[in-house]
XYZ file of C-alpha atoms in Angstrom:
603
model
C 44.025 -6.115 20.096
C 41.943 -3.741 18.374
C 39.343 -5.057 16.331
C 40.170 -4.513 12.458
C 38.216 -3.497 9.824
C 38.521 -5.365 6.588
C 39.598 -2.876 3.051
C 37.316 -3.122 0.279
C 39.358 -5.907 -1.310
C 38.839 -8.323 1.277
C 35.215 -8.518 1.182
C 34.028 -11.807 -0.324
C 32.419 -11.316 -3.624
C 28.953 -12.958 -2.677
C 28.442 -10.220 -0.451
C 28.565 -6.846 -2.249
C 26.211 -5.978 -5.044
C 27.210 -6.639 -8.351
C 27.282 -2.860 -9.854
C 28.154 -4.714 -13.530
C 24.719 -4.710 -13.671
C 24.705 -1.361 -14.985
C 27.598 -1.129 -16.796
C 30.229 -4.097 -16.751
C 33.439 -1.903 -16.457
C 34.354 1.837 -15.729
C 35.090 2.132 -19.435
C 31.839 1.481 -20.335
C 30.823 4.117 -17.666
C 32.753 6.252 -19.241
C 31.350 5.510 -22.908
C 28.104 6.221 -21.920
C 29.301 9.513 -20.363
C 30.366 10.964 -23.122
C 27.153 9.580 -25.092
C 24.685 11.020 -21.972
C 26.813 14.552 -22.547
C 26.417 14.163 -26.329
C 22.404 13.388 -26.205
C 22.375 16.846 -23.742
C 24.045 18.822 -25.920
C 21.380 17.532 -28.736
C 18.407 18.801 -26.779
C 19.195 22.234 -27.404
C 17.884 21.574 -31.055
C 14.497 20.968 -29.744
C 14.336 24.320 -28.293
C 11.860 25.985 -29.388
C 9.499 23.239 -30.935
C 7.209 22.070 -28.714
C 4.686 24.871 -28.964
C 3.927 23.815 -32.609
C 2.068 20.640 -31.450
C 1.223 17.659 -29.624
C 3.865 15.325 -31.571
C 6.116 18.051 -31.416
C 5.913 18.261 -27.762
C 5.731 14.257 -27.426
C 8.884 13.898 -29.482
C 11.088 16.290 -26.968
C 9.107 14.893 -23.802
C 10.361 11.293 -24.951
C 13.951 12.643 -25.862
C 14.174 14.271 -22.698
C 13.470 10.652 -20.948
C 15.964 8.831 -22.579
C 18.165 11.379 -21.192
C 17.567 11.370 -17.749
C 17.014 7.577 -17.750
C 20.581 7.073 -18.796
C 22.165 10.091 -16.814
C 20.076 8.047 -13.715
C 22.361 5.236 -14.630
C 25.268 6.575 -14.270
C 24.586 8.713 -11.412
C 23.674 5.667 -9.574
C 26.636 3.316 -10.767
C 29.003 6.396 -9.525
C 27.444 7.167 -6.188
C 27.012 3.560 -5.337
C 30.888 3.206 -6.275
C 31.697 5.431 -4.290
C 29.564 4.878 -1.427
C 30.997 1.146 -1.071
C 34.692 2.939 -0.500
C 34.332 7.038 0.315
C 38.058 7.402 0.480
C 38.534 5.861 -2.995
C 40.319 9.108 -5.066
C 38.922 7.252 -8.393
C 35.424 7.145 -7.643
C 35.523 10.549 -5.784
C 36.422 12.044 -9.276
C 33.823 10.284 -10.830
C 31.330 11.204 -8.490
C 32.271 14.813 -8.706
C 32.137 14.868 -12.642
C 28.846 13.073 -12.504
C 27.411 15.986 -10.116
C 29.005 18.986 -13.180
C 26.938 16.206 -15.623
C 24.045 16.683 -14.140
C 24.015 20.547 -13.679
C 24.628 20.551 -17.525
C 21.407 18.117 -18.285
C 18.879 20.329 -16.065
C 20.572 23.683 -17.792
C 20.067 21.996 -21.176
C 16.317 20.687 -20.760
C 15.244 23.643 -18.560
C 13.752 25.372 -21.676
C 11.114 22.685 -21.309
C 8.745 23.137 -18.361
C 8.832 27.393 -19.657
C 7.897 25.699 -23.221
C 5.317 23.950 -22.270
C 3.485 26.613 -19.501
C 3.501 29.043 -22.548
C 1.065 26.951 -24.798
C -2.289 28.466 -23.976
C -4.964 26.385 -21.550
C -7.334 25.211 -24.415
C -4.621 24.161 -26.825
C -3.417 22.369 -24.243
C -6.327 20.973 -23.297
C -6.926 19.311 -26.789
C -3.420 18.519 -27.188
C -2.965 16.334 -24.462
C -6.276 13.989 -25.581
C -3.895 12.771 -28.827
C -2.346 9.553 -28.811
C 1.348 11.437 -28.653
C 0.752 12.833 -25.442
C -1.186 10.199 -23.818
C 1.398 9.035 -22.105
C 2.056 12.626 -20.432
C -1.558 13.434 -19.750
C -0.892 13.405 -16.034
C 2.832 14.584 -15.848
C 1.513 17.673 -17.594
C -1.309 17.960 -15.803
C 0.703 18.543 -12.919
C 3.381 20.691 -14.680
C 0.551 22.822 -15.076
C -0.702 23.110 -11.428
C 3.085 24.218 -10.576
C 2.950 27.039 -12.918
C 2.321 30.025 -10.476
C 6.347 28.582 -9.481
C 7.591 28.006 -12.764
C 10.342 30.656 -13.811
C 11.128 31.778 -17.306
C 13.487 29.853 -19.390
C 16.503 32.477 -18.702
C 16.423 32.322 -14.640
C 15.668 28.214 -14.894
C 18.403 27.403 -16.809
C 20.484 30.107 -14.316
C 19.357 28.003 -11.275
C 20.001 25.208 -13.089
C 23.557 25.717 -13.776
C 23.587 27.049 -10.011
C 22.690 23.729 -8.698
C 26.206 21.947 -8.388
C 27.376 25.281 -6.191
C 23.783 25.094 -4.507
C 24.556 21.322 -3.307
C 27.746 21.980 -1.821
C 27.512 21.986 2.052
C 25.035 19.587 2.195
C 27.820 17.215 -0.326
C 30.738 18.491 2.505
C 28.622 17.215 5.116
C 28.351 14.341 3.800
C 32.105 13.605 2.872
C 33.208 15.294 6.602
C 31.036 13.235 8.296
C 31.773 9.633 6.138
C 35.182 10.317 4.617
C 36.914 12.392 7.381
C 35.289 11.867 10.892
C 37.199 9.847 12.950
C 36.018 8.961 16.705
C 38.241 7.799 19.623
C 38.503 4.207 20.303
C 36.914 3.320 24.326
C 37.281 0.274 26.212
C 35.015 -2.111 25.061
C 33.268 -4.723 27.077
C 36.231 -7.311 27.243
C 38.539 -4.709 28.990
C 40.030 -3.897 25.372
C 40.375 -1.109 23.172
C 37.047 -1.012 20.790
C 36.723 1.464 17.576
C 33.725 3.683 17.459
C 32.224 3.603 13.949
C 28.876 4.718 12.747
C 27.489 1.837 11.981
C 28.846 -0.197 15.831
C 27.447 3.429 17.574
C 23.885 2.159 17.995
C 25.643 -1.539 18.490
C 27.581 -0.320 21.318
C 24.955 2.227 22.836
C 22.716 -1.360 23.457
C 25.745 -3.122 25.416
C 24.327 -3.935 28.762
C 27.826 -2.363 30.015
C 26.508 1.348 31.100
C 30.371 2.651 31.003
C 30.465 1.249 27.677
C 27.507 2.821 26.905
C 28.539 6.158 28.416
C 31.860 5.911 26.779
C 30.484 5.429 23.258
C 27.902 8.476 23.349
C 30.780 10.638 24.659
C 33.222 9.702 21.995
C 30.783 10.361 19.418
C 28.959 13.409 20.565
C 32.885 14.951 21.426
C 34.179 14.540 18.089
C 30.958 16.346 17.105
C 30.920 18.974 19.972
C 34.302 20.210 18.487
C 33.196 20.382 15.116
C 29.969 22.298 15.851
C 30.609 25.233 14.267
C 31.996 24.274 11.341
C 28.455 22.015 11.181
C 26.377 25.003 12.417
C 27.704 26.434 9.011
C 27.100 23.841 6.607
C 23.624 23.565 7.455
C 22.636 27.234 7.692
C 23.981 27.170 4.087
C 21.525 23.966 3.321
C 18.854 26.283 5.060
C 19.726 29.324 3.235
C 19.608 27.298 -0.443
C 16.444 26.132 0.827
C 14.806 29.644 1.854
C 16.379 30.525 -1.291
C 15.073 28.528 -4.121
C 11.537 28.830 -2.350
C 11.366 32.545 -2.424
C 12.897 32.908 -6.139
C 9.751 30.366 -6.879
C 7.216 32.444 -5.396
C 6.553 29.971 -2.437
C 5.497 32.035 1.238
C 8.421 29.492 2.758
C 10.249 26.572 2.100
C 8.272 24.467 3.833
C 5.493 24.961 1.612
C 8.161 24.242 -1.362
C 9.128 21.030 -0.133
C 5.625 19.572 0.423
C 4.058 21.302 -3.039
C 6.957 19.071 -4.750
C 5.011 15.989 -3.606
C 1.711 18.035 -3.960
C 1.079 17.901 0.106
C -0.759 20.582 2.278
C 0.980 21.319 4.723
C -1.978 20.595 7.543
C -0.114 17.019 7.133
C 2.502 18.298 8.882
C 0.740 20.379 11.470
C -1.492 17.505 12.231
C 1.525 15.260 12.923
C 3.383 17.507 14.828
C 0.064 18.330 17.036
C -0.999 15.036 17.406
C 2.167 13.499 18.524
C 2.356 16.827 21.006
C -1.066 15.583 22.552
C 0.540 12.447 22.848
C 3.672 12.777 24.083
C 2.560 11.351 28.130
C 2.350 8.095 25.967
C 6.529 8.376 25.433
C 7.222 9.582 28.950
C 5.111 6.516 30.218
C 7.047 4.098 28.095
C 10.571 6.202 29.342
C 9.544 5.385 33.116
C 8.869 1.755 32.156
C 12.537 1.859 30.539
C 13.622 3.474 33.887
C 12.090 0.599 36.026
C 13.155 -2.236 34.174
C 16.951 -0.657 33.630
C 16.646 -0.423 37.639
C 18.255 2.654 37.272
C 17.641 6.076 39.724
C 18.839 8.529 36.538
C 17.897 7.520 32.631
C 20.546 9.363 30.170
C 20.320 9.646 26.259
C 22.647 6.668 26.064
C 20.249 4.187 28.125
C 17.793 4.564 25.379
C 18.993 2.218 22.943
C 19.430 -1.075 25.777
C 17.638 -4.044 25.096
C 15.233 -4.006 28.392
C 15.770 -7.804 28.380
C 19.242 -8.236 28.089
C 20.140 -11.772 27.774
C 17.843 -12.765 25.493
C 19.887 -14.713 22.220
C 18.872 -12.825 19.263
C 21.892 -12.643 17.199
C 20.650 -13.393 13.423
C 23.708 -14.514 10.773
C 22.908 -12.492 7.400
C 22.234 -15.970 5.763
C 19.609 -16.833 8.335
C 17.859 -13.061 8.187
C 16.978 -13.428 4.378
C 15.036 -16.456 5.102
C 13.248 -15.181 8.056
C 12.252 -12.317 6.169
C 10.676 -13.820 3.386
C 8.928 -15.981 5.983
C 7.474 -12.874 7.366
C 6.475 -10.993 4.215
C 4.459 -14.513 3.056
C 1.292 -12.769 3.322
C 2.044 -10.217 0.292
C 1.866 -13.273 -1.908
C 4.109 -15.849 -3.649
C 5.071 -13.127 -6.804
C 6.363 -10.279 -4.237
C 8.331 -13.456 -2.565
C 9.579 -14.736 -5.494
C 11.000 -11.415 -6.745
C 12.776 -10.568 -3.333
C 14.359 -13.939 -2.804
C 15.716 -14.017 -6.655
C 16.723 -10.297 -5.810
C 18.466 -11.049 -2.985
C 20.390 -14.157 -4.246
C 21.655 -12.043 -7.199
C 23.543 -9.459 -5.343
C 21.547 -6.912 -4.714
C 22.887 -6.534 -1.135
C 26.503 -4.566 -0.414
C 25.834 -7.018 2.901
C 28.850 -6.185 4.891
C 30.785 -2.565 6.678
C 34.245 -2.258 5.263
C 36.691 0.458 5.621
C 35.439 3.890 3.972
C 32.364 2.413 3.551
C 29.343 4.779 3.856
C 27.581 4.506 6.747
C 24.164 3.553 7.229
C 21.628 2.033 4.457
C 19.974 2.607 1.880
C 17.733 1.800 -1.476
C 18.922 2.777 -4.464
C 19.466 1.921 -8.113
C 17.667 3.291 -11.265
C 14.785 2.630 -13.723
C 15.980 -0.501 -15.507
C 18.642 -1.590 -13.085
C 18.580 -3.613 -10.100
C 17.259 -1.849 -7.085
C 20.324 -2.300 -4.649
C 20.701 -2.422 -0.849
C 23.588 -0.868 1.131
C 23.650 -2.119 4.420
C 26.364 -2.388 7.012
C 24.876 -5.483 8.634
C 25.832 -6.139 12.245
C 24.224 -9.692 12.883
C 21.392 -8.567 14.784
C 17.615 -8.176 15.245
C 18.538 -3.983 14.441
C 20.297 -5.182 11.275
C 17.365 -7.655 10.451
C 14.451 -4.532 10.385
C 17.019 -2.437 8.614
C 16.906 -5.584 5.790
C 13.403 -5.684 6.097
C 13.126 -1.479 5.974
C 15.211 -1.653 2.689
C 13.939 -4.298 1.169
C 10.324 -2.665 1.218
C 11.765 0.267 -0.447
C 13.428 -2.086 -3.384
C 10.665 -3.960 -3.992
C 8.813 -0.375 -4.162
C 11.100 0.303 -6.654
C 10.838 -2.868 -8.917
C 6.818 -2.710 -8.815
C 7.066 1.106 -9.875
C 9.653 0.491 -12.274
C 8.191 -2.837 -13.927
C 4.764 -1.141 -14.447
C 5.086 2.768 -15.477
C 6.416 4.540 -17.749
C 9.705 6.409 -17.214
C 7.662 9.010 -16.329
C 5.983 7.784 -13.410
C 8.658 5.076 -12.824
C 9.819 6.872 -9.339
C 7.662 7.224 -6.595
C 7.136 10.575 -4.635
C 9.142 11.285 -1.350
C 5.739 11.393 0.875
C 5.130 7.055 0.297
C 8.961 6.818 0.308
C 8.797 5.236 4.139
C 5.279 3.021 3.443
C 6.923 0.447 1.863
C 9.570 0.119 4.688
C 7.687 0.359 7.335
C 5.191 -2.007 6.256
C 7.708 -4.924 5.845
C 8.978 -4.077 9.400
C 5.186 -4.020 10.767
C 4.668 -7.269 9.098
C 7.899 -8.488 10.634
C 7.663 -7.827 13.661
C 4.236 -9.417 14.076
C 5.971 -12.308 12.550
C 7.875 -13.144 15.163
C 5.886 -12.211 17.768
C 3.602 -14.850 16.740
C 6.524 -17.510 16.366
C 7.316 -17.045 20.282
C 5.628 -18.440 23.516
C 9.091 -17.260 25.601
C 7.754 -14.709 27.801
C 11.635 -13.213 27.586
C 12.108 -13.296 23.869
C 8.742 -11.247 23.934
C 9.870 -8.760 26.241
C 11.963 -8.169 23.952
C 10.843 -7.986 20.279
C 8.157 -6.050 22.446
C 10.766 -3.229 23.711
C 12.199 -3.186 19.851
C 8.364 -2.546 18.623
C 8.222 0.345 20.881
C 11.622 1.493 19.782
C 11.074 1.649 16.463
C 8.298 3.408 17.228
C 9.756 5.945 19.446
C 12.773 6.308 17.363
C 10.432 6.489 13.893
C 7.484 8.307 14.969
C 8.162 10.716 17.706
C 11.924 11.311 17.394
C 11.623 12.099 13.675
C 8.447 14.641 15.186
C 10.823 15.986 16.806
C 13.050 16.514 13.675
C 9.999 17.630 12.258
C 10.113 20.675 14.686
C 13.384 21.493 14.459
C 13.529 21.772 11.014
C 10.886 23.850 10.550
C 11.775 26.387 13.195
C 15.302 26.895 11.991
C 13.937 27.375 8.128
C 11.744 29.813 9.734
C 14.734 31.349 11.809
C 16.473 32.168 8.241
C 13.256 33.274 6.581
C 12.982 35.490 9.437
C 16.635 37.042 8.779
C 18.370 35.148 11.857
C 21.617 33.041 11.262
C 21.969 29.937 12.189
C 24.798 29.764 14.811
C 25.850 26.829 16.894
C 24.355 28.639 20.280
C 21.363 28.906 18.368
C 20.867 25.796 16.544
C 21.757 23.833 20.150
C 19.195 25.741 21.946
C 16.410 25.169 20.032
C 17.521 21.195 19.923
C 17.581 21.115 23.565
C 14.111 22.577 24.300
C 12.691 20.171 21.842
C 14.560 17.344 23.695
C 13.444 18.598 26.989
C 9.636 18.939 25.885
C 9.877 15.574 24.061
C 11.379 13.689 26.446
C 10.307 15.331 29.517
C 11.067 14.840 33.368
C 11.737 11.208 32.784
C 15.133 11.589 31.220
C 18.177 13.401 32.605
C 19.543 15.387 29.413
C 23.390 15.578 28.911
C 24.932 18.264 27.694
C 25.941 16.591 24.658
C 22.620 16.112 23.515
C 22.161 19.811 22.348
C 24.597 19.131 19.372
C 22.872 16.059 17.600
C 21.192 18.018 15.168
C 25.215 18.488 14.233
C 24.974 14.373 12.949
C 21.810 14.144 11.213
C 21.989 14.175 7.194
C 18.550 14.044 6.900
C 18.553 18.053 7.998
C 20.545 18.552 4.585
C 17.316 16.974 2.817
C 14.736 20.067 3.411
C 11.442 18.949 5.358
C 11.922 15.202 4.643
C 11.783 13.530 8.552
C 8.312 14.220 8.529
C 7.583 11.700 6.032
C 8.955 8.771 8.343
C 6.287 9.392 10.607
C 3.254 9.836 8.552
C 4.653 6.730 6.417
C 5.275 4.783 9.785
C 1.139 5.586 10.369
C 0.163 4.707 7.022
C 2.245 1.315 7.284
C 0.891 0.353 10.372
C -3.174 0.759 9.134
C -1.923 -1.008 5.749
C -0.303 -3.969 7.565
C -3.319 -4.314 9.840
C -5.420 -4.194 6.473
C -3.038 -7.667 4.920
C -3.318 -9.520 7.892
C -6.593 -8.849 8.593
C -8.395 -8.950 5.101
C -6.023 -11.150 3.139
C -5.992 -11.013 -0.860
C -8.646 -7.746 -1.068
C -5.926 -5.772 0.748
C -2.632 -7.337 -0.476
C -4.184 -6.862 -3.864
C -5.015 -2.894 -3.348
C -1.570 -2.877 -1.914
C 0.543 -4.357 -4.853
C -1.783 -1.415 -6.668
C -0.413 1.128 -4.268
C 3.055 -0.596 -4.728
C 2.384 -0.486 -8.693
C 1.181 3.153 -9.024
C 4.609 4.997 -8.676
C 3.753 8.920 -9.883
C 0.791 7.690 -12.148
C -1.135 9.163 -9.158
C -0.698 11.605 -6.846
C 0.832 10.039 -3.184
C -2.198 11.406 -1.032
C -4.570 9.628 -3.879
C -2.257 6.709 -4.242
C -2.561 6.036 -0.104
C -6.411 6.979 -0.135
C -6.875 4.277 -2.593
C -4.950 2.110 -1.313
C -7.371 2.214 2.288
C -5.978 5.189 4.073
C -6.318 8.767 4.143
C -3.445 10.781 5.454
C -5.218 14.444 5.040
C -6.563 14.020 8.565
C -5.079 13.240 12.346
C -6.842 9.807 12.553
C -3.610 8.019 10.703
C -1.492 8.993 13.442
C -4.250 8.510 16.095
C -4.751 5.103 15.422
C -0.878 5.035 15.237
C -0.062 6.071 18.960
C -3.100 3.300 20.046
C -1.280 0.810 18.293
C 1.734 2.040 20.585
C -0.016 2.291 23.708
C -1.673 -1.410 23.151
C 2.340 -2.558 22.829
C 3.431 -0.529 25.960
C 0.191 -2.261 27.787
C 1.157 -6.137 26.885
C 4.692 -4.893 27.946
C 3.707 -3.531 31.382
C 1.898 -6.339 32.019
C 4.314 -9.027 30.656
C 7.218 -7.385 33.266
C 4.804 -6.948 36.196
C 5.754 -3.422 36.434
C 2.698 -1.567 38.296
C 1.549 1.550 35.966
C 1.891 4.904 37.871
C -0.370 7.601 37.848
């Protein structure tokens, strides 16, 4: 029989994330709805005020924050809703009106940013020293470094009434690929039929079966190869809004948009993608190690994802994963401890996959509300790094939030993955040291290398893609399916070189990636992946001097900028030597790994 999977209303309780947090009934959503629309519509009476002084301008700065902190509320009580059942009609509607809300909140406050570039540099200058504006001494600071970008108050509150329409393909996407996608069941392992999900893909691409494997991957990537056009469309439209919004802002490409956001040159980005290039031999060396310890003549995209050691017993209940990570993340101290295991006793964890479920996992949550985990937890050491990966990004969240303002309460996109990554680092050294089975080595060994390949040159290789086909459409090409598959396959081919035979299928996965929707965001996984890996070294090899700059870094949110926030923190991601010291730390794991399977290096 065909395994089923349990509705929404089946799930036990002590298992999903208790979304009463934020408001204990959809009535009460809807109360504060109408008050959120009502506080909007109230803004448009400080139009016009905030060039007649620094209380003036402190007065609508603080309005405008009460505003967006509860519009943040419900936006993430109605995504989350949704998210935890896509096909739910209800939550679909309220999703949707949330989405209008939101277009009418930026129209209403757009008159703001204009307001406040129009005061002249000197007033400014002694404006911000008063004790009204202290607070905003940095946000404007910044607000006034974006200024060159910065349209008048007519065409911002244009685009801003534009953004709902803007947001559309990549918000199809997103409810083709969760809501609507369905892939063929294959014969699983025990001779029966097996459903194909998103969240059992990666499960069934590690079954030591290779015709499961091979079944799996061409399920997927077939459901996807006959819906390539229609994806080929959706994201040149993301790519188009993109180019778009860059060149109405006076930026040479949206590239340089999406990094000045987060106020990083892009020479971060070259550097990454030329320093993984140089080390690329590194991946194809740990791709013929895969090869010889598969025992296989041919290595496919969907041998990738095998354990190397395949009998090894890691399968890790969701009861016995919590207390394994907090085990592991002891040497951050007993207050970041505390906080997690409270955090995850009290529901902050949507633990289990149920039908129309999103896919996935994520952080998310608002200033002043819990910051809650999706996962789709499969019982396994994958599932236990993705609890780890989110929980770093959480308790990012709750440091931010529990020590800025508002205004700084969020932390930037570029230290998004730091967090993550450095609870996984610290993890997997964990357990490493908690092992003397040569076997069970092998393998958390083969999932350090993994997560590096997968986090640090894969999402390169997104990197690259991205960036060519924004400059494709800033060039005046279209983005076909031909077009957008070509230029995926020679990336795969150059990334993974002569070591892997490359199916057909693989030159439509840029079809399933969401993160292409996001504009120049993969990047970021691999220079936080570096940056987590020096800062991990840093707590286990200095102790309280570098957990304490690291609760700082943890602390800081958008009080500084995320290149100063890292720099102070003990690393400095403005040159290659991040990434560098990355790809030894790689090549030191592939070594122990050689040597631990007595597989003779070649070459």
């Amino acid at each position: 029989m065909e395994e089923r999977i349990r509705t929404r209303q089946e799930m036990e309780e002590k298992d999903t994330w208790r979304l009463e947090d934020i408001f204990e009934c959809d009535q009460a959503w809807e109360e504060a709805f109408q008050e959120v629309a009502r506080k909007s519509d109230g803004m448009k009476a400080l139009k016009g005020t905030l060039g007649k002084g620094a209380k003036a301008m402190g007065a609508a700065l603080e309005a405008r924050d009460i505003l967006l902190e509860e519009f943040e509320r419900l936006h993430a009580y109605a995504h989350m809703r949704l998210d935890q059942d896509t096909a739910n009609g209800f939550y679909q509607g309220m999703d949707q009106r949330v989405k209008g809300l939101q277009s009418k909140v930026m129209a209403d406050t757009a008159f703001l940013i204009p307001e406040i570039l129009a005061v002249p540099e000197g007033t400014m200058a002694a404006w911000v020293e008063e004790e009204s504006l202290a607070t905003y001494r940095q946000h404007l600071e910044e607000i006034l470094e974006e200024k060159p970008h910065v349209l008048d108050e007519a065409r911002e509150s244009l685009l801003a009434q534009a953004a709902e329409v803007l947001q559309g393909s990549g918000q199809t996407f997103g409810m083709l690929n969760n809501a609507d996608l369905k892939f063929p069941p294959i014969t699983g392992e025990d001779g029966q039929p097996t459903p194909v999900t998103h969240s059992r893909f990666l499960p069934l691409l590690q079954s030591g079966n290779r015709e499961v494997r091979k079944a799996a991957y061409a399920s997927v990537c077939g459901v996807y190869g006959q819906f390539r056009n229609t994806f080929a469309s959706l994201l040149g439209n993301t790519v188009k809004k993109h180019v778009f919004t860059a060149r109405i802002r006076n930026f040479r490409s949206a590239r340089e948009a999406a990094l000045s956001a987060n106020h990083i040159p892009e020479t971060v980005y070259d550097n990454l993608v030329a320093t993984i290039r140089r080390n690329l031999p590194l991946l194809h060396r740990y791709l013929r190690l895969r090869k010889q310890m598969l025992g296989l003549d041919t290595l496919h995209m969907y041998d990738l994802h095998v354990p190397l050691v395949g009998d090894v017993e890691m399968e890790i209940p969701y009861g016995e994963a919590k207390g394994i990570l907090l085990d592991a993340l002891a040497p951050l101290g007993r207050d970041y401890n505390r906080i997690l295991a409270q955090g995850l006793s009290d529901r902050w964890v949507d633990v289990y996959e149920n039908r129309g479920k999103r896919s996935g996992a994520y952080s998310s949550g608002a200033y002043g509300t819990p910051p809650y985990i999706l996962m789709n937890y499969e019982g396994n050491l994958n599932s236990l790094f993705t609890l780890a990966h989110e929980a770093g990004h959480s308790m990012h969240s709750w440091y931010s939030r529990r020590s800025q303002p508002y205004v700084y309460g969020d932390y930037s996109i570029f230290v998004a993955e730091v967090a993550s990554t450095c609870n996984e680092s610290l993890l997997n050294r964990h357990l490493l040291s908690k092992t003397q089975d040569q076997r069970t080595k092998l393998h958390l060994l083969n999932h350090v290398l993994e997560g590096f390949r997968n986090t640090v040159f894969r999402q390169t290789l997104f990197a690259e893609f991205e960036h060519a086909i924004h400059k494709k459409v800033e060039e005046g090409e279209g983005l076909t399916a031909e077009l957008l598959s070509s230029l995926y396959l020679d990336l795969n081919r150059d990334y993974y070189g002569p070591e892997v035979e490359l199916d057909d299928s693989i030159a439509v996965e840029w079809s399933r990636i969401p993160h292409f929707h996001y504009n120049h965001y993969v990047y970021q996984y691999a220079t936080g992946y570096s940056a987590a890996a020096a800062l991990s070294r840093q707590i286990l090899g200095e102790g309280r001097p570098a957990v304490i700059r690291y609760l700082d870094f943890l602390a800081a949110g958008r009080s500084l900028k995320p290149i100063d926030a890292l720099r102070k923190a003990g690393v400095d991601m403005e040159t290659p030597e991040a990434v560098e010291a990355a790809c030894r730390v790689f090549e030191e794991t592939l070594l122990e790994m050689e040597a631990l399977a007595g597989v003779r290096r070649e070459g």
